[in-house]
Short mmCIF file of C-alpha atoms in Angstrom, two decimals:
data_model
loop_
_atom_site.label_atom_id
_atom_site.label_comp_id
_atom_site.label_asym_id
_atom_site.label_seq_id
_atom_site.Cartn_x
_atom_site.Cartn_y
_atom_site.Cartn_z
CA MET W 121 79.21 -63.17 -163.38
CA ILE W 122 80.55 -63.35 -159.86
CA LYS W 123 83.63 -61.21 -158.34
CA ALA W 124 85.35 -61.94 -155.31
CA VAL W 125 87.20 -59.16 -153.61
CA GLY W 126 89.78 -59.55 -150.95
CA LEU W 127 88.16 -62.57 -149.36
CA THR W 128 89.63 -62.95 -145.86
CA LYS W 129 88.93 -65.22 -143.18
CA GLN W 130 91.48 -64.93 -139.92
CA LEU W 131 91.08 -67.25 -137.03
CA LYS W 132 91.08 -65.90 -133.43
CA ASN W 133 95.12 -66.84 -132.98
CA GLY W 134 95.83 -64.86 -136.06
CA LYS W 135 96.31 -67.68 -138.59
CA PHE W 136 94.86 -66.73 -142.26
CA LEU W 137 92.75 -69.47 -143.88
CA LEU W 138 92.00 -67.12 -146.51
CA ASN W 139 94.38 -64.33 -147.20
CA ASN W 140 93.08 -61.62 -149.58
CA ILE W 141 91.88 -63.63 -152.38
CA SER W 142 90.36 -61.64 -155.39
CA PHE W 143 89.00 -63.05 -158.81
CA GLU W 144 86.44 -62.46 -161.41
CA VAL W 145 84.59 -65.02 -163.38
CA VAL W 146 82.36 -64.50 -166.38
CA LYS W 147 79.90 -66.46 -168.58
CA GLY W 148 81.74 -69.01 -170.94
CA GLU W 149 84.75 -69.47 -168.14
CA PHE W 150 84.93 -73.07 -166.41
CA VAL W 151 87.20 -72.35 -163.73
CA GLY W 152 88.84 -75.17 -161.72
CA ILE W 153 90.44 -74.47 -158.21
CA LEU W 154 93.28 -76.34 -157.18
CA GLY W 155 95.68 -76.52 -154.19
CA ALA W 156 96.82 -78.93 -151.74
CA SER W 157 94.78 -80.23 -148.73
CA GLY W 158 93.81 -77.55 -146.25
CA ALA W 159 95.00 -74.89 -148.66
CA GLY W 160 91.38 -73.03 -148.53
CA LYS W 161 89.55 -74.32 -151.77
CA THR W 162 86.45 -75.30 -150.11
CA LEU W 163 86.27 -72.54 -147.66
CA THR W 164 86.74 -70.13 -151.01
CA LEU W 165 83.71 -71.61 -152.50
CA LYS W 166 81.66 -71.77 -149.78
CA SER W 167 82.33 -67.98 -149.14
CA LEU W 168 81.05 -67.44 -152.90
CA ILE W 169 77.57 -68.40 -151.60
CA GLY W 170 77.62 -66.70 -148.39
CA LEU W 171 77.84 -69.76 -146.11
CA LEU W 172 81.34 -68.81 -144.52
CA GLU W 173 81.59 -65.87 -142.42
CA LEU W 174 84.46 -63.60 -143.44
CA THR W 175 86.77 -61.33 -141.75
CA SER W 176 86.64 -59.13 -144.34
CA GLY W 177 86.00 -59.24 -148.27
CA GLU W 178 83.17 -58.81 -150.65
CA VAL W 179 81.36 -61.02 -153.20
CA TRP W 180 79.65 -59.40 -155.82
CA VAL W 181 76.74 -61.20 -157.59
CA GLU W 182 75.05 -60.28 -160.71
CA GLU W 183 71.31 -59.43 -159.93
CA THR W 184 70.00 -57.82 -163.23
CA SER W 185 72.12 -57.22 -166.22
CA ASN W 186 73.72 -54.22 -164.67
CA GLN W 187 73.09 -54.13 -161.23
CA HIS W 188 75.55 -56.15 -158.71
CA ILE W 189 74.83 -57.05 -155.02
CA ASN W 190 77.71 -57.80 -152.60
CA ILE W 191 76.23 -60.88 -150.73
CA TYR W 192 77.88 -60.16 -147.50
CA GLN W 193 76.14 -56.98 -147.18
CA THR W 194 72.42 -57.68 -147.93
CA LYS W 195 69.22 -58.65 -146.09
CA THR W 196 68.58 -62.37 -145.64
CA SER W 197 65.52 -62.01 -147.96
CA ILE W 198 67.34 -61.07 -150.86
CA LEU W 199 70.16 -63.34 -150.10
CA LYS W 200 67.85 -66.34 -150.00
CA LYS W 201 66.50 -64.97 -153.55
CA LEU W 202 70.02 -64.79 -154.72
CA ARG W 203 70.98 -68.17 -153.52
CA SER W 204 68.20 -69.87 -155.38
CA LYS W 205 69.91 -68.85 -158.40
CA ILE W 206 73.34 -70.07 -157.55
CA ALA W 207 73.46 -74.07 -157.86
CA LEU W 208 75.82 -76.00 -155.70
CA ILE W 209 76.98 -79.65 -156.43
CA PHE W 210 78.85 -81.82 -153.67
CA GLN W 211 79.98 -85.23 -154.06
CA GLY W 212 76.52 -86.60 -154.60
CA TYR W 213 75.83 -87.53 -151.27
CA HIS W 214 73.45 -84.64 -150.88
CA LEU W 215 70.71 -86.44 -152.72
CA VAL W 216 67.76 -87.76 -150.63
CA GLN W 217 68.48 -91.47 -150.91
CA ARG W 218 64.89 -92.77 -150.82
CA ALA W 219 63.49 -90.28 -152.94
CA THR W 220 63.18 -90.93 -156.99
CA THR W 221 65.68 -89.46 -159.42
CA LEU W 222 62.65 -87.03 -160.51
CA GLU W 223 61.96 -85.87 -156.99
CA ASN W 224 65.58 -84.88 -156.15
CA VAL W 225 65.86 -82.82 -159.24
CA LEU W 226 62.41 -81.03 -158.74
CA MET W 227 63.98 -80.06 -155.31
CA GLY W 228 66.11 -77.65 -157.10
CA ARG W 229 63.50 -75.42 -157.31
CA LEU W 230 62.22 -75.35 -153.84
CA GLY W 231 63.68 -71.87 -153.18
CA SER W 232 61.42 -70.28 -155.77
CA VAL W 233 58.17 -72.03 -154.96
CA SER W 234 55.92 -71.35 -151.86
CA THR W 235 56.17 -73.80 -148.98
CA TRP W 236 52.50 -74.23 -148.83
CA ARG W 237 52.02 -75.10 -152.55
CA THR W 238 54.89 -77.76 -152.26
CA LEU W 239 53.38 -79.32 -149.34
CA PHE W 240 49.86 -79.54 -150.43
CA PHE W 241 50.22 -79.77 -154.07
CA GLY W 242 53.71 -80.77 -154.98
CA PHE W 243 55.01 -79.62 -158.35
CA ASN W 244 53.08 -79.08 -161.16
CA GLU W 245 53.28 -80.93 -164.67
CA ASN W 246 55.04 -78.24 -166.68
CA GLU W 247 57.59 -78.46 -163.58
CA LYS W 248 58.04 -82.30 -164.11
CA LYS W 249 58.40 -81.83 -167.65
CA GLU W 250 61.10 -79.30 -166.93
CA ALA W 251 62.74 -81.71 -164.74
CA LEU W 252 62.70 -84.42 -166.85
CA ILE W 253 64.19 -82.57 -169.72
CA ALA W 254 67.08 -81.72 -167.14
CA LEU W 255 67.36 -85.48 -166.51
CA GLU W 256 67.76 -85.71 -170.50
CA ARG W 257 70.34 -83.36 -170.77
CA VAL W 258 72.63 -85.79 -168.60
CA ASN W 259 71.21 -88.63 -170.11
CA MET W 260 69.26 -89.94 -167.20
CA GLN W 261 65.91 -89.78 -168.09
CA SER W 262 65.14 -93.72 -168.03
CA PHE W 263 66.04 -93.61 -164.43
CA ALA W 264 63.39 -90.71 -163.76
CA THR W 265 61.28 -93.09 -161.28
CA THR W 266 64.27 -95.23 -159.87
CA ARG W 267 65.18 -94.32 -156.22
CA VAL W 268 68.61 -92.54 -155.63
CA ASN W 269 69.84 -95.17 -153.64
CA ALA W 270 69.86 -97.67 -156.45
CA LEU W 271 72.02 -95.62 -158.32
CA SER W 272 75.95 -95.70 -158.99
CA GLY W 273 78.12 -93.09 -157.90
CA GLY W 274 78.39 -91.48 -161.63
CA GLU W 275 74.66 -91.71 -161.94
CA LYS W 276 74.07 -89.89 -158.71
CA GLN W 277 76.39 -87.12 -159.77
CA ARG W 278 74.49 -86.66 -162.92
CA VAL W 279 71.33 -86.55 -161.14
CA ALA W 280 72.92 -83.86 -159.12
CA ILE W 281 73.76 -81.78 -161.85
CA ALA W 282 70.38 -82.16 -163.17
CA ARG W 283 69.19 -80.79 -160.13
CA ALA W 284 71.49 -77.84 -160.69
CA LEU W 285 70.21 -77.44 -164.18
CA PHE W 286 66.72 -77.56 -163.04
CA GLN W 287 67.34 -74.70 -160.69
CA GLN W 288 68.01 -72.44 -164.09
CA PRO W 289 71.08 -70.89 -162.04
CA ARG W 290 73.07 -67.88 -163.11
CA LEU W 291 76.43 -69.72 -161.44
CA LEU W 292 77.14 -73.37 -160.84
CA LEU W 293 79.69 -73.87 -157.97
CA ALA W 294 80.97 -77.71 -157.59
CA ASP W 295 82.54 -78.95 -154.55
CA GLU W 296 84.78 -81.91 -155.61
CA PRO W 297 82.07 -83.23 -158.02
CA ILE W 298 84.47 -86.07 -159.22
CA SER W 299 86.18 -87.32 -156.58
CA ASN W 300 84.58 -90.38 -155.90
CA LEU W 301 83.95 -91.34 -159.47
CA ASP W 302 85.89 -93.96 -161.99
CA PRO W 303 88.08 -92.10 -164.69
CA LYS W 304 85.32 -92.55 -167.37
CA ASN W 305 82.40 -91.04 -165.18
CA ALA W 306 85.05 -88.26 -164.34
CA LYS W 307 85.61 -87.17 -167.94
CA ILE W 308 81.82 -87.57 -168.68
CA ILE W 309 80.97 -84.97 -165.65
CA MET W 310 83.61 -82.70 -166.62
CA ALA W 311 82.48 -82.36 -170.32
CA LEU W 312 79.07 -81.76 -169.02
CA LEU W 313 80.55 -78.97 -166.84
CA LYS W 314 82.30 -77.50 -169.52
CA GLU W 315 79.22 -77.57 -171.99
CA LEU W 316 77.17 -75.97 -169.15
CA SER W 317 79.93 -73.05 -168.99
CA ASN W 318 78.75 -71.79 -171.89
CA PHE W 319 75.33 -70.75 -170.07
CA PHE W 320 76.59 -69.70 -167.03
CA PRO W 321 80.04 -69.31 -164.91
CA VAL W 322 81.04 -72.82 -163.73
CA ILE W 323 83.48 -72.90 -160.53
CA GLY W 324 84.52 -76.20 -159.26
CA VAL W 325 87.06 -77.31 -156.85
CA PHE W 326 89.23 -80.32 -158.21
CA HIS W 327 91.79 -82.58 -157.20
CA GLN W 328 92.95 -83.63 -160.66
CA PRO W 329 95.07 -81.14 -162.42
CA GLU W 330 95.62 -83.40 -165.77
CA LEU W 331 91.52 -83.36 -166.07
CA CYS W 332 91.41 -79.54 -165.16
CA ALA W 333 94.27 -78.84 -167.99
CA LYS W 334 91.76 -80.85 -170.41
CA TYR W 335 88.39 -79.36 -169.40
CA CYS W 336 88.53 -76.18 -167.57
CA THR W 337 89.26 -72.67 -169.36
CA ARG W 338 90.90 -71.35 -166.37
CA ILE W 339 92.90 -72.51 -163.08
CA ILE W 340 93.05 -70.51 -159.97
CA ALA W 341 95.48 -72.30 -157.61
CA ILE W 342 95.44 -71.44 -153.87
CA LYS W 343 98.21 -71.77 -151.33
CA GLU W 344 98.29 -71.58 -147.80
CA GLY W 345 95.20 -69.32 -148.17
CA LYS W 346 96.75 -66.97 -150.86
CA LEU W 347 95.75 -66.91 -154.58
CA TYR W 348 98.83 -68.34 -155.89
CA TYR W 349 98.11 -68.73 -159.64
CA ASP W 350 95.20 -67.71 -161.91
CA GLY W 351 95.60 -68.28 -165.50
CA GLU W 352 96.08 -70.72 -168.10
CA PRO W 353 94.76 -74.28 -167.23
CA ASN W 354 98.15 -76.03 -168.73
CA LEU W 355 100.25 -75.81 -165.50
CA ASP W 356 103.98 -76.71 -166.00
CA GLU W 357 105.60 -79.34 -163.55
CA LYS W 358 107.19 -76.75 -161.68
CA THR W 359 104.16 -74.62 -160.96
CA LEU W 360 102.30 -77.93 -159.90
CA GLU W 361 105.41 -78.90 -157.59
CA ASP W 362 104.83 -75.34 -155.82
CA ILE W 363 101.28 -75.74 -155.49
CA TYR W 364 101.16 -79.40 -154.05
CA GLY W 365 104.52 -79.62 -152.50
CA GLU W 366 105.12 -83.17 -151.00
CA GLU W 367 101.39 -84.12 -151.95
CA LEU W 368 102.12 -84.09 -155.81
CA SER W 369 103.25 -87.75 -156.20
CA SER W 370 99.87 -88.87 -154.75
CA ILE W 371 97.64 -86.64 -156.96
CA LEU W 372 99.46 -87.73 -160.35
CA THR W 373 98.72 -91.31 -160.80
CA MET H 198 97.48 -112.42 -106.83
CA ILE H 199 95.06 -109.48 -106.08
CA LYS H 200 93.62 -109.56 -109.73
CA LYS H 201 92.56 -113.76 -109.08
CA ALA H 202 90.88 -112.75 -105.72
CA PHE H 203 88.33 -110.25 -107.77
CA PRO H 204 85.84 -112.74 -108.95
CA ILE H 205 85.56 -114.02 -105.23
CA PHE H 206 85.35 -110.53 -103.68
CA PHE H 207 82.37 -109.55 -106.13
CA LEU H 208 80.75 -112.76 -105.42
CA LEU H 209 81.08 -112.31 -101.73
CA LEU H 210 79.72 -108.72 -102.23
CA THR H 211 76.71 -109.65 -104.33
CA ILE H 212 75.73 -112.27 -101.67
CA MET H 213 75.78 -109.54 -98.89
CA VAL H 214 73.83 -107.32 -101.07
CA THR H 215 71.49 -109.89 -101.72
CA TYR H 216 70.91 -110.86 -98.18
CA TYR H 217 70.60 -107.27 -97.32
CA ALA H 218 67.78 -106.92 -99.86
CA MET H 219 66.04 -109.92 -98.67
CA ILE H 220 65.83 -108.38 -95.22
CA LEU H 221 64.79 -105.19 -96.25
CA THR H 222 61.94 -106.52 -98.27
CA ASP H 223 61.12 -109.22 -95.80
CA PHE H 224 61.69 -112.04 -98.19
CA LYS H 225 61.53 -115.26 -96.64
CA LEU H 226 61.98 -118.83 -98.50
CA ASN H 227 59.23 -120.21 -96.22
CA THR H 228 56.68 -117.48 -97.34
CA LEU H 229 57.83 -118.26 -100.97
CA LYS H 230 56.95 -121.79 -100.68
CA LYS H 231 53.65 -121.46 -99.05
CA GLY H 232 52.85 -118.85 -101.54
CA LEU H 233 53.55 -121.41 -104.45
CA HIS H 234 51.01 -123.79 -102.98
CA ASP H 235 48.49 -121.22 -102.76
CA SER H 236 48.99 -119.89 -106.22
CA TYR H 237 48.73 -123.39 -107.58
CA PHE H 238 45.49 -123.77 -105.70
CA PHE H 239 44.27 -120.52 -107.10
CA ILE H 240 45.27 -121.45 -110.91
CA GLU H 241 43.45 -124.66 -110.38
CA GLN H 242 40.15 -122.77 -109.32
CA MET H 243 40.33 -121.16 -112.74
CA PHE H 244 40.56 -123.92 -115.00
CA PRO H 245 38.33 -124.48 -117.43
CA PRO H 246 38.04 -121.02 -118.92
CA SER H 247 34.12 -120.16 -119.37
CA TRP H 248 33.76 -120.74 -123.40
CA GLU H 249 30.60 -118.90 -123.42
CA ASP H 250 31.98 -115.75 -121.96
CA PHE H 251 34.56 -115.41 -124.87
CA LYS H 252 31.60 -113.76 -126.81
CA ASP H 253 31.49 -110.95 -124.43
CA LEU H 254 35.03 -110.11 -124.37
CA TRP H 255 35.22 -109.35 -128.11
CA ASN H 256 34.15 -105.77 -127.99
CA PRO H 257 36.57 -104.96 -124.64
CA ALA H 258 39.27 -106.40 -126.70
CA LEU H 259 38.63 -104.29 -129.55
CA GLU H 260 38.51 -101.54 -127.11
CA THR H 261 41.98 -101.96 -126.05
CA VAL H 262 43.55 -102.33 -129.37
CA ALA H 263 41.67 -99.02 -130.11
CA LEU H 264 43.12 -97.56 -127.27
CA ALA H 265 46.40 -98.61 -128.17
CA LEU H 266 46.22 -97.40 -131.65
CA LEU H 267 45.05 -93.88 -130.92
CA GLY H 268 47.51 -93.30 -128.25
CA THR H 269 50.63 -94.70 -130.49
CA PHE H 270 49.23 -92.67 -133.54
CA LEU H 271 48.91 -89.61 -131.83
CA GLY H 272 51.94 -90.07 -130.06
CA THR H 273 54.17 -90.74 -133.37
CA ILE H 274 52.84 -87.48 -134.54
CA LEU H 275 53.49 -85.51 -131.31
CA SER H 276 56.91 -87.55 -130.83
CA LEU H 277 57.94 -86.70 -134.55
CA ILE H 278 57.18 -82.85 -134.06
CA ILE H 279 59.27 -82.97 -130.88
CA ALA H 280 62.16 -85.11 -132.39
CA PHE H 281 62.48 -81.92 -135.13
CA PHE H 282 63.36 -79.71 -132.30
CA GLY H 283 65.68 -82.33 -130.56
CA ALA H 284 67.99 -83.01 -133.77
CA SER H 285 71.23 -81.28 -133.74
CA ASN H 286 71.01 -81.01 -137.63
CA LEU H 287 67.74 -78.83 -137.52
CA THR H 288 67.75 -76.54 -134.25
CA ASN H 289 70.73 -74.85 -132.26
CA LYS H 290 72.39 -76.73 -129.88
CA TRP H 291 70.37 -74.72 -126.88
CA VAL H 292 66.96 -75.95 -128.06
CA LYS H 293 68.33 -79.43 -128.64
CA GLN H 294 69.65 -79.55 -125.28
CA ILE H 295 66.24 -78.39 -123.32
CA VAL H 296 64.38 -80.91 -125.61
CA ARG H 297 66.60 -83.75 -125.45
CA SER H 298 66.26 -83.38 -121.47
CA LEU H 299 62.52 -82.91 -121.44
CA ILE H 300 62.27 -86.14 -123.58
CA SER H 301 64.37 -88.10 -120.86
CA VAL H 302 62.59 -86.53 -118.24
CA GLU H 303 59.39 -88.13 -119.70
CA ARG H 304 61.30 -91.47 -120.44
CA SER H 305 61.54 -91.74 -116.68
CA ILE H 306 58.13 -91.20 -115.72
CA PRO H 307 56.02 -94.52 -115.72
CA GLU H 308 53.04 -94.42 -117.79
CA LEU H 309 50.82 -95.39 -114.74
CA PHE H 310 51.92 -92.05 -113.06
CA ILE H 311 51.07 -90.21 -115.94
CA LEU H 312 47.59 -91.86 -115.89
CA LEU H 313 46.86 -91.31 -112.30
CA ILE H 314 47.68 -87.50 -112.94
CA LEU H 315 45.30 -87.27 -115.96
CA ILE H 316 42.72 -89.15 -114.00
CA ALA H 317 42.77 -86.26 -111.67
CA ALA H 318 42.36 -83.79 -114.57
CA TYR H 319 40.14 -85.48 -116.98
CA GLY H 320 38.61 -88.11 -114.82
CA LEU H 321 38.31 -92.06 -115.11
CA GLY H 322 37.95 -93.30 -118.64
CA ALA H 323 39.27 -93.91 -122.19
CA LEU H 324 40.39 -90.28 -122.81
CA SER H 325 42.84 -90.15 -119.94
CA ALA H 326 44.07 -93.47 -121.22
CA VAL H 327 44.93 -92.49 -124.83
CA LEU H 328 46.67 -89.10 -123.56
CA ALA H 329 48.52 -91.27 -121.15
CA LEU H 330 49.75 -93.62 -123.92
CA MET H 331 50.45 -90.67 -126.35
CA ILE H 332 52.64 -88.89 -123.59
CA GLY H 333 54.10 -91.88 -122.78
CA CYS H 334 55.46 -92.43 -126.61
CA ILE H 335 57.72 -89.19 -126.35
CA GLY H 336 60.29 -90.63 -124.31
CA MET H 337 61.11 -93.51 -126.44
CA LEU H 338 59.89 -92.19 -129.83
CA GLY H 339 61.22 -88.63 -129.46
CA LYS H 340 64.73 -89.98 -128.72
CA LEU H 341 64.65 -92.63 -131.55
CA PHE H 342 63.53 -90.18 -134.18
CA ALA H 343 65.70 -87.20 -133.08
CA ASP H 344 68.70 -89.91 -133.60
CA ALA H 345 67.32 -91.01 -136.81
CA ILE H 346 66.79 -87.20 -138.23
CA GLU H 347 70.43 -86.63 -137.07
CA GLU H 348 71.72 -89.43 -139.51
CA THR H 349 70.54 -87.00 -142.34
CA PRO H 350 73.75 -85.93 -143.80
CA VAL H 351 74.54 -82.37 -143.45
CA SER H 352 75.10 -81.96 -147.20
CA VAL H 353 71.57 -82.77 -147.82
CA ILE H 354 70.27 -79.95 -145.54
CA GLU H 355 72.96 -77.56 -146.74
CA SER H 356 72.25 -78.37 -150.45
CA LEU H 357 68.61 -77.77 -150.06
CA LYS H 358 69.25 -74.53 -148.02
CA ALA H 359 71.58 -73.36 -150.60
CA ALA H 360 68.91 -73.89 -153.25
CA GLY H 361 66.77 -71.35 -151.23
CA ALA H 362 64.39 -73.91 -149.49
CA SER H 363 62.68 -73.23 -146.22
CA LYS H 364 62.90 -75.24 -143.20
CA VAL H 365 59.54 -76.97 -143.61
CA GLN H 366 60.47 -78.04 -147.09
CA ILE H 367 63.58 -79.13 -145.95
CA ILE H 368 61.87 -81.47 -143.53
CA TYR H 369 59.36 -82.65 -145.81
CA PHE H 370 61.78 -83.03 -148.79
CA GLY H 371 64.74 -84.00 -147.52
CA ILE H 372 64.52 -85.62 -144.24
CA LEU H 373 61.24 -87.27 -144.27
CA PRO H 374 61.38 -89.75 -147.49
CA ASP H 375 64.60 -91.07 -145.70
CA LEU H 376 63.16 -91.36 -142.29
CA PHE H 377 59.95 -93.13 -143.34
CA PRO H 378 60.91 -96.83 -143.02
CA LYS H 379 62.30 -96.32 -139.53
CA LEU H 380 59.42 -93.96 -138.52
CA ILE H 381 56.92 -96.95 -139.23
CA SER H 382 59.27 -99.43 -137.67
CA TYR H 383 59.78 -97.54 -134.26
CA SER H 384 56.11 -96.64 -134.08
CA LEU H 385 55.06 -100.22 -134.38
CA PHE H 386 57.43 -101.34 -131.87
CA ARG H 387 55.98 -98.65 -129.62
CA PHE H 388 52.36 -100.18 -130.69
CA GLU H 389 53.18 -103.54 -129.29
CA ILE H 390 54.55 -102.16 -125.91
CA ASN H 391 51.33 -99.86 -125.71
CA ILE H 392 48.96 -103.11 -126.17
CA ARG H 393 50.49 -104.31 -123.18
CA LEU H 394 50.31 -100.74 -121.39
CA SER H 395 46.60 -100.54 -122.33
CA VAL H 396 45.74 -103.76 -120.90
CA LEU H 397 47.23 -102.60 -117.62
CA LEU H 398 45.89 -98.93 -117.76
CA GLY H 399 42.57 -100.78 -118.60
CA ALA H 400 42.56 -102.33 -115.32
CA ILE H 401 42.97 -98.97 -113.52
CA GLY H 402 39.63 -97.92 -114.92
CA ALA H 403 40.13 -97.20 -118.61
CA GLY H 404 37.86 -100.03 -119.97
CA GLY H 405 38.83 -102.69 -122.29
CA ILE H 406 40.12 -106.21 -121.65
CA GLY H 407 42.11 -105.38 -118.58
CA TYR H 408 38.97 -103.72 -116.94
CA GLU H 409 37.17 -107.14 -117.69
CA LEU H 410 39.97 -109.04 -116.18
CA ASP H 411 40.37 -106.91 -112.92
CA TYR H 412 36.37 -106.89 -112.50
CA ALA H 413 36.27 -110.88 -113.10
CA PHE H 414 38.89 -111.34 -110.48
CA SER H 415 37.27 -108.94 -107.92
CA MET H 416 34.01 -110.62 -108.49
CA LEU H 417 35.75 -114.02 -108.05
CA GLN H 418 34.41 -114.98 -111.42
CA PHE H 419 37.95 -117.22 -112.04
CA HIS H 420 36.60 -119.04 -115.24
CA ARG H 421 35.82 -115.80 -116.65
CA ALA H 422 39.26 -114.33 -115.60
CA LEU H 423 41.02 -117.12 -117.25
CA SER H 424 39.20 -116.21 -120.55
CA CYS H 425 40.26 -112.81 -120.33
CA LEU H 426 43.72 -113.83 -119.85
CA ILE H 427 43.51 -115.98 -122.91
CA VAL H 428 42.24 -113.17 -125.07
CA VAL H 429 45.16 -110.91 -123.82
CA LEU H 430 47.55 -113.49 -124.47
CA VAL H 431 46.33 -113.97 -128.10
CA LEU H 432 45.97 -110.26 -128.61
CA VAL H 433 49.62 -109.57 -127.66
CA ILE H 434 51.12 -112.72 -129.40
CA ALA H 435 49.04 -111.81 -132.66
CA ILE H 436 49.97 -108.00 -132.66
CA GLU H 437 53.57 -108.73 -132.06
CA GLN H 438 53.76 -111.21 -134.89
CA ILE H 439 51.90 -108.93 -137.37
CA SER H 440 54.28 -105.95 -136.36
CA LEU H 441 57.47 -108.34 -136.69
CA TYR H 442 56.23 -109.32 -140.07
CA ILE H 443 56.00 -105.52 -141.25
CA ARG H 444 59.05 -104.55 -139.72
CA LYS H 445 61.04 -107.37 -141.24
CA LYS H 446 59.48 -106.30 -144.79
CA LEU H 447 60.57 -102.83 -144.18
CA SER H 448 64.14 -103.47 -143.12
CA ILE H 449 64.36 -105.49 -146.53
CA SER H 450 62.94 -102.88 -148.62
CA GLN H 451 65.60 -100.50 -146.87
CA LEU H 452 68.57 -102.04 -148.36
#
């Protein structure tokens, strides 16, 4: 579970990038964040993991079943531990290109293993086995020894998800995970994310309202830094027009 | 009209500057002519090379290669460590600025000068030469490595940081694999340069083939000197070719 309370980011010139955004996401939910370019989607996502310095606001993350921690008011050592339990997926460009698929998946757990052990002994057989299982879940096990730079965009994104899975997260955040994929691969990734939301909350930033309507369980729309809509994934034409304005025609293809 | 006059103006300026430089350096065409004649006489004296000396030159040649190899190896490691502090995606901008300017300062100091300082500290010998070659690497390799590290996308570093990885882990797992081909390729290129430098430093007293060459000249053993020159030539060309071959292979495997 993750709970954002009054996320606000104000620039020195008084302009609001985020303006009092609050929501709560629980297990079983696959939340799609929609909004026009520059509305504050990615900033909202980044603030959920503490990568953005907020003007005010709180982000509560579950540490144990009944204990919650505000990640903006905790020690860095605890923050690091919390982060190792939050998986983050970008557009697939965050993988190490010359390392193999398996090695990239193993990197998901660097936060929970000591630096010296990873440097001198690498990962043990057990961890490698688990990483292979994670690759199997995204149907990439046959590429385990392939270097990432030899993979296609869709395959890279699946490896990124396998890394996130291997991290054994309590929360999965995805920043435009399907933006550079063809429609077929986009659907595969969306179906995977939906399946994963049965185990932990999944929050993603998307540019595709039709796909979100099909796969997400809930939509959060942000307009000019404000929470504009929070609810059912099926948005009617009028709401979409309000969210995207002039951009709408370029998004509905 | 004015535009057309520009090339003529620059031509005249170049001639004037060149003329002034000739006066400054006491450069006279007559001396050049006489010198050409003398050097022809000198080179004639050197032929033929003394063939029986080649077997004595085997060891000094190896010594020169060893100097360059050790200097480049240590220099690569040192430059890599420094480069991590000079890459903007790993350190804050103040540390980066300071490290980068130190690298530039090193680049502007000739290796010969570094050797002279080191000789004052460690005495004449191989150690000083290795250290001079090692320090000499920093200016070039430090900059090239730091630039290569900066090519690593921020998202790679951010995603590992988000997974809770420490800085050492980020470098080891996230940056080194992608850096590896460039690391090898740049170091080999520096090794080629260091071979030539180590001949030169050898002549000053670090030993090796450079020392043999200098010694032969000062003892007026011109045939032996020519043998040394041939060894240097073969050495430099051979190592350049090997290095070129490996670097070509690497750049292909990078695709």
